[in-house]
Short mmCIF file of C-alpha atoms in Angstrom, two decimals:
data_model
loop_
_atom_site.label_atom_id
_atom_site.label_comp_id
_atom_site.label_asym_id
_atom_site.label_seq_id
_atom_site.Cartn_x
_atom_site.Cartn_y
_atom_site.Cartn_z
CA MET A 52 -173.05 -72.94 -32.28
CA HIS A 53 -169.61 -74.32 -31.40
CA ASN A 54 -168.37 -77.84 -31.08
CA GLU A 55 -164.98 -79.43 -31.39
CA GLU A 56 -165.94 -81.41 -34.47
CA ILE A 57 -164.36 -80.32 -37.72
CA THR A 58 -166.65 -78.78 -40.34
CA GLN A 59 -165.85 -81.00 -43.32
CA GLY A 60 -164.86 -79.29 -46.55
CA VAL A 61 -164.15 -75.92 -44.90
CA LYS A 62 -160.64 -74.45 -44.86
CA CYS A 63 -160.12 -71.51 -42.53
CA VAL A 64 -156.85 -69.60 -42.19
CA VAL A 65 -158.14 -66.93 -39.77
CA ASN A 66 -156.33 -68.00 -36.61
CA SER A 67 -157.91 -65.17 -34.60
CA CYS A 68 -161.36 -66.75 -34.96
CA HIS A 69 -162.94 -68.63 -32.04
CA TYR A 70 -163.81 -71.50 -34.41
CA TYR A 71 -160.31 -71.85 -35.89
CA LYS A 72 -158.43 -75.08 -35.18
CA SER A 73 -154.78 -75.76 -35.93
CA GLY A 74 -154.28 -77.10 -39.43
CA ASP A 75 -156.56 -74.44 -41.01
CA LEU A 76 -159.72 -76.19 -39.83
CA CYS A 77 -163.09 -74.82 -38.72
CA THR A 78 -165.11 -76.09 -35.73
CA ALA A 79 -168.25 -73.99 -36.24
CA GLY A 80 -171.40 -76.11 -36.41
CA LYS A 81 -172.42 -74.16 -39.51
CA ILE A 82 -171.02 -71.25 -41.49
CA GLU A 83 -172.57 -68.19 -43.11
CA ILE A 84 -170.92 -66.52 -46.09
CA LEU A 85 -172.04 -63.04 -47.10
CA PRO A 86 -173.02 -60.61 -48.61
CA ARG A 87 -175.78 -61.95 -50.78
CA ASP A 88 -174.91 -59.74 -53.76
CA ALA A 89 -171.17 -60.57 -53.93
CA SER A 90 -169.88 -61.24 -57.42
CA THR A 91 -166.26 -62.21 -56.65
CA ALA A 92 -164.50 -64.19 -53.91
CA GLU A 93 -162.80 -60.98 -52.76
CA GLU A 94 -166.19 -59.45 -51.94
CA THR A 95 -167.21 -62.26 -49.58
CA ASP A 96 -166.84 -62.56 -45.81
CA CYS A 97 -167.49 -65.21 -43.19
CA GLY A 98 -170.50 -64.09 -41.18
CA THR A 99 -169.75 -66.81 -38.63
CA PHE A 100 -166.45 -65.20 -37.55
CA LYS A 101 -166.22 -64.70 -33.79
CA SER A 102 -163.16 -63.08 -32.27
CA MET A 103 -161.16 -65.10 -29.75
CA LYS A 104 -161.09 -62.06 -27.45
#
């Protein structure tokens, strides 16, 4: 799901993502963070990431 509305409260610095918007903003309609069993921030990933390519 993609729109041009900003996902409030989400900061994204991955400028190679389809949902990235200038100013470190995210335009994905929803986000998924994984894996379920992560115990630190370093172990997490954005499952919503979609390459601009």
